[in-house]
Amino acid sequence: MQKNSYKNMPDENGHFGPYGGRYVAETLMPLILSVEAAWKEAKNDPAFWDEFNALAKDYIGRPSPMYLAQRLTDHLGGAKVYFKREELNHTGAHKINHCIGQILLAKRMGKTRIIAETGAGQHGVATATVCALFNIPCTVFMGATDIERQAPNVFRMRLLGAEVRSVTSGAGTLKDAMNEAMRDWVANVHDTYYLIGTVAGPHPFPEMVRQFQSVIGTESREQLLEREGKLPDLLVACIGGGSNALGMFHPFLDDADVEICGVEAGGHGVDTDKHAASLNGGRLGVLHGMSSYFLQDDDGQITEAHSVSAGLDYPGIGPEHAWLFDEKRVNYVSVTDDEALEAFQMCTKLEGIIPALESAHALAHVMKIAGDMPKDKVILLNMSGRGDKDIFTVAKKLGIDMGAM
Amino acid sequence: MSRIETTFKALNRPALISFITAGDPDYAQSLSAMKALAAGGADIIELGMPFTDPMADGPAIQLASERALKAGASMKTTLQMVRDFRADNHDTPIVLMGYYNPVLQYGLEAFAKDASEAGADGLIIVDIPPEEADPLLDAIQPYELDLIRLITPTSDETRLPKLLNGASGFLYYVSITGVTGTAQADSQAVAAHINTIKQSTDLPVAIGFGIKTADDVQRFAAIGDAVVVGSALVQTVADNAGNDQMPEMLRGQVDALSKALA
């Protein structure tokens, strides 16, 4: 083990400093330990990675392109802005990376049923997709509120053969969907694998999802070295649970010259009670199997998150981000709903790329800072998903009646 | 000797453990309900600490938490309820049951001290497996508070020593793989597992999850040292919220369950 590295976490109990761990009901502990054992074995098995890499290439379409956004760069008038094009992946986002990885692990463990939670529906669609591919029954838990605002993805999941179960408890959003998935898992420990959709949940999920997603950063390093002959000066990615960001960041953590920035969803503003910025507006707590930063009141009751982007609408964050925040290795900022909406439109018009509202948060931050950076600097932005799914939300926000067009 | 130990030693029959959520549907009715449990013959009271995200609970207890929080319940009011109950009941053990985050935010040391001083006797924290329990165990160590461990159908022989290490008061056997108030276990399978557990410990074993009626109580009392009834009582509170007769109905229900143990 290297000393002074940011890449050696978590420890063997799944802790990232005070974060992470396994805060689950006893019923789940033996299963969590068996997932860990299976993961340890798989990650050291070249045959496992051969299978992952083959599917990454032929099914996901990897490597995803590295694209110089010239018009955006010219418009901002400063640093060069590159996009890592994860939105071109099969199913339109980075989520498919960890879904392929985890379904291979579930198969290896002999599990015959998959469950997942979803907010915007992107992780649900990606999970339903790999379950179709591997012919494994799949149940996706989704908040009743989200089902209403993400109807196209609900239909997509059902076409793919998944059962979408509506969750009416709480506010009917991602947090409640995750509670319900946990309840289902406790009741079906013998045959079910919980395919968690981000770098969160009990150990080993944060480490495992990071590992599958780090293909993003690993490819980026090579691609950018080839294009620019150097590493990027700044990485930018949006953060809900934090999977696309950690996938991009992790391979660069020990490169001291690379600045790293994570962008949280500021909703109406971090100083209001309507945002999803767990690091900048929350504090240490325990939920969903992990210790991390959460939005909560003084009594430790978890509060509702808000973001225009359903994929960032979660009151917690992956434990490794909490640790990187404390260590100050990554700078975490936030942008508001309005700033993200503006970036969404600008990117669409300037580059002909409709970004996911999630990725538009990262873009909004880049728009704030790129102009003040010298032209020889390089910003690498993770374009984590495409925005076709968001056009209804955006139309509504802009006051446009699509039925009347 | 702790109140929990005294209670088990004094009984020559299995104990009845009854559960309600603190502050459901409001503080006054919940305190009356708590007193009604004792009056009806509950040997131990398990008091739920409301939480927004009760991941191990079924619909009945989820809704109880929602009602309580809406009515202003907090960790402070829960501990106040324990204190108010203790003002005229010195004997019935109280076990606080809930999730880790509200305890953590209250402060582990402050919680241990205040819970103990209020008159609580034990803790069940659902989302703290032995792997994460050290900070909590350290905090309660100076006080007469038992950390009640949950043992489940998935706790095999490699897991058992870990669960027994640091356990005190009694053991809570979760009879199904699932959440509260839903399915019911096959009592023969439960009996077999409890026999195995008993070979490694002298602690009493309580059986809970899915036990609702006097018949259920009788069947599971035959194979354990205590039975826990929760969701069925919480449902009575829910169905009769705002009704002056609710505590009396609860008392009657507990009385019938208690008679099944005689």
XYZ file of C-alpha atoms in Angstrom:
667
model
C 0.000 0.000 0.000
C 1.199 3.407 -0.992
C 1.469 6.000 1.732
C -0.156 9.400 1.366
C -2.600 8.081 -1.181
C -6.246 8.987 -1.466
C -6.901 5.747 -3.276
C -6.518 3.229 -0.450
C -9.940 3.682 1.052
C -12.081 2.125 2.406
C -10.498 0.074 5.214
C -11.445 -3.569 5.596
C -14.648 -2.741 7.460
C -15.752 -0.420 4.711
C -14.949 2.798 6.548
C -13.738 5.983 4.882
C -12.580 7.677 8.076
C -15.801 8.223 10.064
C -17.963 7.471 7.005
C -19.229 4.339 5.288
C -19.591 1.120 7.259
C -22.497 -1.317 7.406
C -25.478 0.082 9.283
C -28.050 -2.530 8.370
C -30.532 -4.772 10.165
C -29.018 -8.005 11.425
C -31.114 -10.014 8.941
C -29.083 -8.479 6.121
C -25.624 -8.789 7.671
C -24.828 -12.340 6.534
C -25.939 -11.429 3.010
C -23.919 -8.205 2.988
C -20.894 -10.198 4.102
C -21.456 -12.708 1.312
C -21.728 -9.891 -1.258
C -18.411 -8.621 0.085
C -16.803 -12.053 -0.174
C -18.089 -12.527 -3.727
C -16.889 -9.050 -4.698
C -13.405 -9.653 -3.253
C -13.118 -12.829 -5.263
C -14.524 -11.286 -8.456
C -12.332 -8.213 -8.415
C -9.238 -10.380 -8.348
C -10.472 -12.699 -11.067
C -9.287 -11.725 -14.589
C -12.147 -13.770 -16.095
C -14.659 -11.500 -14.338
C -13.066 -8.402 -15.830
C -12.772 -10.026 -19.262
C -16.529 -10.477 -19.236
C -17.097 -6.939 -17.935
C -14.783 -5.430 -20.545
C -16.337 -7.380 -23.408
C -19.808 -6.138 -22.498
C -18.492 -2.623 -21.867
C -17.163 -2.568 -25.418
C -19.885 -4.303 -27.392
C -23.000 -3.605 -25.339
C -22.368 -0.238 -23.667
C -20.245 1.111 -26.531
C -17.098 1.900 -24.576
C -14.794 3.671 -24.619
C -17.003 6.738 -24.643
C -15.575 9.621 -26.723
C -13.525 12.534 -25.427
C -14.922 15.640 -27.104
C -13.535 19.162 -27.261
C -16.539 21.474 -26.946
C -15.086 24.181 -29.179
C -18.117 26.434 -29.503
C -18.726 26.382 -25.774
C -15.019 27.050 -25.189
C -15.077 30.021 -27.606
C -18.272 31.312 -26.026
C -16.854 31.199 -22.510
C -13.558 32.644 -23.721
C -11.177 30.899 -21.325
C -10.084 27.351 -20.575
C -10.639 24.551 -23.084
C -13.680 22.506 -22.142
C -13.733 18.791 -22.911
C -16.751 16.521 -22.421
C -16.388 12.884 -21.456
C -19.354 11.589 -23.410
C -20.991 9.142 -20.980
C -24.338 10.247 -22.375
C -23.547 8.243 -25.507
C -23.538 4.982 -23.551
C -26.313 2.483 -24.157
C -29.369 3.662 -22.141
C -28.031 7.227 -22.224
C -26.055 7.591 -19.005
C -23.166 6.261 -16.934
C -25.476 4.082 -14.796
C -25.148 1.140 -17.184
C -21.457 0.751 -16.173
C -22.216 -0.370 -12.623
C -25.324 -2.265 -13.693
C -23.270 -4.523 -15.964
C -20.721 -5.019 -13.182
C -23.278 -5.813 -10.527
C -25.410 -8.133 -12.645
C -22.279 -10.161 -13.367
C -21.648 -10.353 -9.626
C -25.270 -11.304 -8.885
C -25.053 -14.071 -11.477
C -21.817 -15.290 -9.926
C -23.550 -15.411 -6.523
C -26.377 -17.503 -7.981
C -29.011 -14.863 -7.232
C -32.204 -15.282 -9.238
C -34.000 -11.997 -8.613
C -32.860 -8.367 -8.827
C -34.286 -5.353 -7.033
C -33.305 -1.726 -7.457
C -34.411 1.758 -6.443
C -34.719 4.622 -8.852
C -35.418 8.348 -8.690
C -35.429 9.816 -12.208
C -35.644 6.330 -13.625
C -32.168 6.233 -15.225
C -30.785 3.634 -12.837
C -34.094 1.745 -13.043
C -33.920 1.660 -16.829
C -30.269 0.573 -16.763
C -31.081 -2.168 -14.230
C -34.118 -3.343 -16.206
C -31.899 -3.394 -19.288
C -29.223 -5.680 -17.842
C -31.933 -7.884 -16.324
C -33.475 -8.278 -19.782
C -30.046 -9.094 -21.173
C -29.418 -11.757 -18.518
C -33.033 -12.934 -18.305
C -33.352 -12.303 -14.561
C -36.643 -11.080 -13.029
C -36.409 -7.502 -11.840
C -38.434 -5.306 -9.497
C -37.755 -1.573 -9.432
C -38.955 0.546 -6.500
C -39.895 4.071 -7.431
C -41.593 6.809 -5.444
C -45.188 7.561 -6.456
C -44.274 11.230 -7.019
C -41.386 10.259 -9.298
C -43.551 7.788 -11.225
C -45.826 10.659 -12.068
C -43.073 13.011 -13.230
C -41.046 10.355 -15.100
C -43.736 8.462 -17.012
C -41.586 7.720 -20.108
C -38.961 5.930 -18.013
C -41.649 3.947 -16.179
C -42.957 2.727 -19.525
C -39.404 1.966 -20.673
C -38.788 -0.212 -17.616
C -42.047 -2.074 -18.133
C -41.212 -2.671 -21.819
C -37.914 -4.135 -20.652
C -39.861 -6.605 -18.535
C -39.339 -5.053 -15.094
C -42.026 -4.735 -12.470
C -42.163 -1.114 -11.303
C -43.497 -0.897 -7.767
C -44.927 2.411 -6.634
C -43.787 3.601 -3.200
C -46.287 5.831 -1.419
C -44.583 6.159 1.987
C -42.942 9.480 2.912
C -42.852 11.988 0.066
C -42.764 9.233 -2.531
C -39.277 10.024 -3.847
C -35.864 8.354 -4.090
C -35.221 8.106 -0.341
C -38.527 6.301 0.174
C -37.860 4.029 -2.801
C -34.557 3.055 -1.174
C -36.286 2.324 2.164
C -38.761 0.086 0.386
C -36.033 -1.719 -1.565
C -34.279 -2.412 1.764
C -37.532 -3.788 3.205
C -37.972 -6.052 0.202
C -34.386 -7.235 0.486
C -34.821 -8.170 4.157
C -37.871 -10.239 3.193
C -36.138 -11.957 0.255
C -32.553 -12.447 1.416
C -32.346 -15.997 0.101
C -32.639 -15.297 -3.642
C -32.427 -11.533 -4.194
C -29.590 -9.175 -5.080
C -30.063 -5.461 -4.439
C -28.486 -3.638 -7.348
C -27.765 -0.296 -5.679
C -27.666 2.645 -8.060
C -24.857 4.774 -6.704
C -21.696 4.840 -4.547
C -23.854 4.597 -1.417
C -25.410 1.995 0.874
C -23.566 -0.465 3.114
C -20.031 -1.676 2.377
C -19.035 -3.055 -0.157
C -21.433 -1.156 -2.429
C -19.672 2.248 -2.352
C -16.330 0.660 -3.203
C -17.763 -1.726 -5.773
C -19.818 0.852 -7.670
C -16.797 3.180 -7.659
C -14.658 0.456 -9.164
C -17.133 -0.223 -11.991
C -17.534 3.500 -12.662
C -13.821 4.285 -12.550
C -13.662 3.111 -16.147
C -14.743 6.719 -16.844
C -11.663 8.287 -15.243
C -9.293 5.623 -16.485
C -10.355 6.125 -20.109
C -10.318 9.905 -19.659
C -6.693 9.907 -18.505
C -5.531 8.078 -21.587
C -7.697 10.022 -23.989
C -6.716 13.411 -22.681
C -3.018 12.557 -22.480
C -3.216 11.619 -26.123
C -5.092 14.783 -27.136
C -3.377 17.370 -24.960
C -0.188 15.672 -23.887
C -1.078 16.394 -20.259
C -3.625 15.675 -17.582
C -6.610 17.996 -17.183
C -6.199 21.005 -14.904
C -9.696 20.656 -13.522
C -12.289 17.879 -13.333
C -15.949 18.780 -12.883
C -18.871 16.413 -12.278
C -22.321 16.623 -10.733
C -23.187 14.805 -7.506
C -26.382 13.246 -6.226
C -25.252 9.981 -4.647
C -22.001 10.585 -6.486
C -21.369 7.645 -8.820
C -20.466 9.468 -12.027
C -18.283 11.911 -10.111
C -16.367 9.273 -8.194
C -15.945 7.230 -11.367
C -14.347 10.251 -12.993
C -12.389 11.466 -9.943
C -10.945 8.321 -8.427
C -8.216 7.588 -10.990
C -6.986 11.222 -10.593
C -7.067 11.523 -6.783
C -3.312 11.173 -6.387
C -2.446 13.623 -9.169
C -1.764 16.679 -7.044
C -1.837 19.046 -10.039
C -5.351 18.039 -11.013
C -7.954 20.162 -9.297
C -11.234 18.377 -8.668
C -14.665 19.868 -8.258
C -17.973 18.185 -7.400
C -21.205 20.062 -8.030
C -24.173 19.540 -5.730
C -27.760 20.415 -6.538
C -28.477 23.759 -4.910
C -32.205 23.755 -5.743
C -33.567 27.170 -4.791
C -30.273 27.926 -2.998
C -28.307 26.236 -0.209
C -29.466 28.959 2.197
C -33.119 27.945 1.617
C -34.819 24.730 2.768
C -35.190 23.511 -0.827
C -31.946 21.976 -2.042
C -30.129 18.644 -2.253
C -26.640 19.765 -1.196
C -25.837 17.198 1.513
C -22.225 18.301 1.979
C -22.733 22.054 1.926
C -26.076 21.968 3.731
C -26.130 18.735 5.773
C -24.108 16.999 8.467
C -22.877 13.602 9.586
C -25.595 11.012 10.066
C -26.550 7.389 9.420
C -29.085 6.204 6.852
C -29.449 3.536 4.192
C -26.687 1.392 5.579
C -23.989 4.047 5.752
C -22.555 6.877 7.750
C -22.245 10.018 5.632
C -23.550 13.563 5.263
C -27.336 13.901 5.272
C -29.911 16.648 5.177
C -31.636 16.427 8.548
C -33.233 18.453 11.314
C -31.877 18.927 14.852
C -33.656 15.758 15.987
C -31.934 13.588 13.380
C -35.047 13.252 11.236
C -34.095 13.120 7.572
C -35.484 16.030 5.576
C -36.684 16.020 1.979
C -34.244 17.021 -0.690
C -35.210 19.248 -3.571
C -33.754 19.544 -7.029
C -35.163 20.206 -10.488
C -33.137 17.144 -11.422
C -34.782 13.997 -10.068
C -31.446 12.159 -10.244
C -29.867 14.547 -7.718
C -32.944 14.677 -5.491
C -31.476 12.648 -2.601
C -30.774 13.882 0.976
C -27.495 11.947 1.306
C -24.240 11.356 -0.547
C -21.799 8.490 -0.953
C -19.440 8.125 2.048
C -16.249 8.518 0.025
C -17.366 11.988 -1.063
C -17.977 12.862 2.596
C -14.414 11.809 3.338
C -12.924 13.665 0.343
C -14.885 16.736 1.472
C -13.363 16.579 4.959
C -9.909 15.906 3.500
C -10.415 18.870 1.164
C -9.070 16.847 -1.766
C -12.208 17.665 -3.721
C -13.831 21.078 -3.753
C -17.605 20.746 -3.488
C -19.765 23.590 -4.742
C -23.423 23.911 -5.620
C -25.472 25.467 -8.410
C -29.173 26.313 -8.370
C -32.045 24.916 -10.424
C -32.120 28.094 -12.505
C -28.402 28.007 -13.260
C -28.696 24.369 -14.335
C -31.659 25.181 -16.593
C -29.678 27.941 -18.251
C -26.702 25.640 -18.815
C -29.064 23.005 -20.212
C -30.282 25.402 -22.881
C -26.908 26.884 -23.685
C -25.246 23.521 -24.229
C -28.105 22.388 -26.425
C -27.865 25.468 -28.634
C -24.068 25.776 -28.769
C -23.044 22.149 -29.035
C -26.125 20.319 -30.262
C -25.909 18.136 -27.176
C -28.903 17.971 -24.846
C -27.373 17.288 -21.423
C -29.209 15.552 -18.585
C -30.344 18.082 -15.989
C -27.922 16.317 -13.638
C -24.944 16.948 -15.957
C -26.240 20.482 -16.606
C -25.365 21.224 -12.967
C -21.706 20.441 -13.654
C -21.904 22.478 -16.828
C -23.389 25.468 -14.990
C -20.343 25.518 -12.723
C -17.990 25.307 -15.709
C -19.834 28.265 -17.268
C -19.168 30.272 -14.116
C -15.428 29.684 -14.010
C -14.045 28.783 -17.456
C -13.988 32.377 -18.696
C -11.679 33.440 -15.886
C -9.164 30.676 -16.574
C -6.259 31.047 -19.030
C -6.777 29.571 -22.499
C -4.071 26.953 -22.036
C -5.926 25.360 -19.123
C -8.044 22.265 -19.674
C -11.340 21.505 -17.963
C -12.755 18.013 -18.221
C -16.475 17.746 -17.584
C -18.286 14.462 -17.160
C -21.310 14.573 -19.451
C -22.895 11.834 -17.375
C -26.245 11.546 -19.140
C -28.340 12.801 -21.997
C -31.283 15.082 -21.430
C -34.027 13.649 -23.631
C -35.727 12.367 -20.482
C -35.788 15.915 -19.082
C -37.444 17.824 -21.904
C -40.866 17.635 -20.226
C -39.535 19.039 -16.962
C -37.655 21.781 -18.769
C -40.681 22.724 -20.895
C -42.772 23.025 -17.753
C -40.131 25.156 -16.030
C -39.952 27.428 -19.058
C -43.730 27.750 -19.107
C -44.125 25.996 -22.442
C -47.196 23.858 -23.105
C -45.923 21.026 -25.336
C -49.478 20.010 -26.218
C -50.078 23.431 -27.774
C -47.016 23.408 -30.035
C -30.142 -6.365 39.539
C -31.618 -4.500 36.572
C -35.365 -4.110 36.166
C -35.254 -6.371 33.099
C -33.419 -9.119 34.963
C -35.722 -8.761 37.992
C -38.770 -9.047 35.776
C -37.637 -12.234 34.070
C -36.520 -13.785 37.409
C -39.852 -12.996 39.098
C -42.043 -14.487 36.388
C -42.823 -18.167 36.372
C -44.244 -17.915 32.879
C -43.104 -16.316 29.608
C -43.198 -12.529 29.535
C -45.403 -10.311 27.397
C -43.577 -7.453 25.717
C -45.836 -4.833 24.210
C -44.833 -2.166 21.722
C -46.201 1.253 20.856
C -44.560 4.258 19.217
C -43.865 7.211 21.515
C -45.962 10.255 20.661
C -48.488 8.382 18.509
C -50.985 9.901 17.799
C -49.922 12.695 20.167
C -48.059 13.014 23.447
C -51.018 12.840 25.851
C -52.751 9.906 24.168
C -49.476 8.053 23.812
C -48.653 8.426 27.511
C -52.139 7.159 28.404
C -51.605 4.256 26.003
C -48.299 3.433 27.659
C -49.941 3.336 31.061
C -52.730 1.175 29.619
C -50.167 -1.375 28.415
C -48.860 -1.745 31.958
C -52.381 -1.830 33.418
C -53.357 -4.547 30.935
C -50.511 -6.764 32.134
C -47.589 -6.068 29.819
C -44.435 -7.294 31.586
C -42.087 -5.121 29.530
C -42.847 -2.070 27.406
C -40.988 -1.518 24.185
C -41.288 2.125 23.200
C -40.611 3.121 19.613
C -38.498 6.224 19.017
C -40.037 7.841 15.922
C -37.911 8.100 12.794
C -38.622 9.370 9.292
C -37.097 6.294 7.651
C -37.990 3.139 9.594
C -36.455 0.643 7.197
C -37.144 -2.486 9.236
C -40.793 -1.707 9.846
C -43.954 -2.582 7.971
C -46.782 -0.150 7.180
C -48.410 -0.088 10.675
C -45.289 1.095 12.512
C -44.162 3.336 9.611
C -47.440 5.224 9.876
C -47.135 5.406 13.672
C -43.789 7.197 13.245
C -45.331 9.568 10.712
C -48.240 10.419 13.040
C -45.953 10.963 16.001
C -43.538 13.216 14.099
C -46.409 15.210 12.690
C -47.673 15.739 16.247
C -44.250 17.103 17.233
C -42.517 14.059 18.692
C -38.737 14.207 19.101
C -36.103 12.387 21.113
C -36.673 14.907 23.897
C -40.413 14.197 24.081
C -39.796 10.445 23.934
C -37.477 10.648 26.943
C -39.993 12.905 28.667
C -42.622 10.215 28.162
C -40.357 7.681 29.853
C -39.889 10.115 32.748
C -43.641 10.783 33.053
C -44.420 7.069 32.970
C -41.797 6.363 35.640
C -43.375 8.971 37.956
C -45.903 6.364 39.030
C -44.537 3.077 37.678
C -41.207 1.912 39.108
C -41.322 -1.705 38.024
C -42.194 -2.201 34.373
C -39.002 -2.242 32.299
C -38.888 0.087 29.325
C -36.902 -0.776 26.223
C -36.388 2.031 23.729
C -36.489 0.788 20.160
C -35.485 2.741 17.084
C -32.874 3.699 14.532
C -29.386 5.037 15.011
C -29.524 8.514 13.490
C -31.777 10.255 16.057
C -29.653 8.727 18.849
C -26.453 9.850 17.143
C -27.735 13.396 16.681
C -28.818 13.604 20.326
C -25.251 12.640 21.188
C -24.369 9.120 22.297
C -23.165 10.063 25.799
C -26.011 12.508 26.398
C -28.523 9.966 25.176
C -27.203 7.185 27.404
C -27.247 9.475 30.428
C -30.669 11.017 29.771
C -32.330 7.728 28.792
C -30.992 6.035 31.895
C -31.941 8.912 34.202
C -35.425 9.059 32.659
C -35.899 5.425 33.640
C -35.270 3.434 30.467
C -33.750 -0.002 30.904
C -32.725 -1.195 27.491
C -32.095 -0.209 23.881
C -32.829 -1.857 20.577
C -31.151 -0.040 17.709
C -32.215 -1.813 14.557
C -29.513 -0.577 12.205
C -26.523 -1.185 14.459
C -25.022 -4.624 13.834
C -22.194 -5.707 16.210
C -19.669 -4.489 13.609
C -20.745 -0.870 14.228
C -21.805 -1.097 17.880
C -18.623 -0.099 19.764
C -19.298 3.641 20.097
C -22.785 2.970 21.444
C -21.593 0.220 23.799
C -18.922 2.573 25.170
C -21.518 5.296 25.725
C -23.979 3.115 27.667
C -21.317 1.289 29.651
C -21.474 3.626 32.722
C -25.255 3.202 32.982
C -27.673 0.406 33.731
C -28.821 0.121 30.130
C -28.941 -3.155 28.243
C -28.187 -3.285 24.534
C -30.717 -5.823 23.311
C -29.350 -7.770 20.368
C -31.463 -8.944 17.474
C -30.978 -12.499 16.280
C -32.590 -13.512 13.002
C -33.236 -16.626 10.920
C -30.113 -15.677 8.934
C -27.872 -15.592 12.033
C -25.866 -18.770 11.565
C -23.332 -20.345 13.920
C -20.511 -18.112 12.681
C -22.603 -15.019 13.421
C -23.936 -16.075 16.817
C -20.799 -15.488 18.938
C -20.536 -11.955 17.503
C -24.162 -11.256 18.435
C -23.848 -12.660 21.950
C -20.694 -10.692 22.682
C -21.892 -7.526 24.441
C -25.527 -8.656 24.585
C -27.396 -8.211 27.859
C -30.946 -8.038 29.218
C -32.511 -10.443 26.770
C -32.174 -11.473 23.149
C -34.770 -10.484 20.606
C -35.401 -13.239 18.087
C -36.747 -11.771 14.848
C -38.815 -14.762 13.784
C -39.107 -13.961 10.071
C -36.889 -12.558 7.355
C -38.956 -9.467 6.757
C -40.332 -6.309 8.325
C -42.619 -5.878 11.332
C -46.320 -6.656 11.216
C -46.300 -8.712 8.036
C -45.746 -12.475 7.693
C -45.776 -14.990 10.519
C -43.084 -17.540 11.148
C -43.369 -21.307 11.219
C -43.114 -21.930 14.964
C -41.309 -25.257 14.534
C -38.483 -23.651 12.597
C -38.270 -20.915 15.237
C -38.165 -23.521 18.022
C -35.273 -25.342 16.374
C -33.222 -22.172 15.991
C -33.951 -20.998 19.537
C -32.776 -24.349 20.883
C -29.480 -23.822 19.103
C -29.176 -20.285 20.478
C -29.960 -21.455 24.008
C -26.954 -23.766 23.939
C -24.701 -20.697 23.848
C -26.407 -18.324 26.264
C -28.399 -18.037 29.474
C -30.094 -14.807 28.416
C -33.873 -14.974 27.978
C -35.013 -15.095 24.356
C -37.999 -13.018 23.243
C -39.753 -13.788 19.964
C -41.166 -11.029 17.821
C -42.484 -10.042 14.350
C -45.901 -11.123 13.086
C -47.331 -12.041 16.534
C -50.788 -10.485 16.802
C -53.441 -12.588 18.559
C -53.805 -14.491 21.823
C -53.423 -17.711 19.816
C -50.151 -16.478 18.332
C -48.962 -15.476 21.785
C -49.727 -18.922 23.178
C -48.020 -20.730 20.306
C -44.800 -18.689 20.416
C -44.670 -18.425 24.211
C -44.317 -22.194 24.277
C -40.918 -21.944 22.595
C -39.454 -18.712 23.994
C -39.076 -16.752 27.234
C -41.125 -13.813 25.981
C -43.261 -12.747 23.063
C -43.439 -9.291 21.509
C -46.692 -7.840 20.180
C -46.278 -4.574 18.291
C -48.109 -3.816 15.058
C -51.441 -5.191 16.381
C -51.337 -2.735 19.312
C -50.144 0.123 17.134
C -53.110 -0.593 14.866
C -55.480 -0.202 17.820
C -53.929 3.175 18.575
C -54.284 4.160 14.904
C -57.878 3.012 14.563
C -58.976 4.831 17.722
C -56.861 7.976 17.643
C -58.724 10.836 19.266
C -61.169 8.471 20.970
C -61.185 8.734 24.805
C -61.738 5.000 24.967
C -58.506 4.136 23.114
C -56.419 3.450 26.260
C -59.207 1.250 27.665
C -59.392 -0.733 24.411
C -55.633 -1.151 24.465
C -55.753 -2.283 28.091
C -58.396 -4.873 27.187
C -56.367 -6.117 24.223
C -53.205 -6.506 26.324
C -55.184 -8.168 29.103
C -56.437 -10.810 26.657
C -52.898 -11.375 25.313
C -51.549 -11.598 28.844
C -54.167 -14.168 29.884
C -52.999 -16.390 27.040
C -49.714 -16.707 28.948
C -51.214 -17.658 32.298
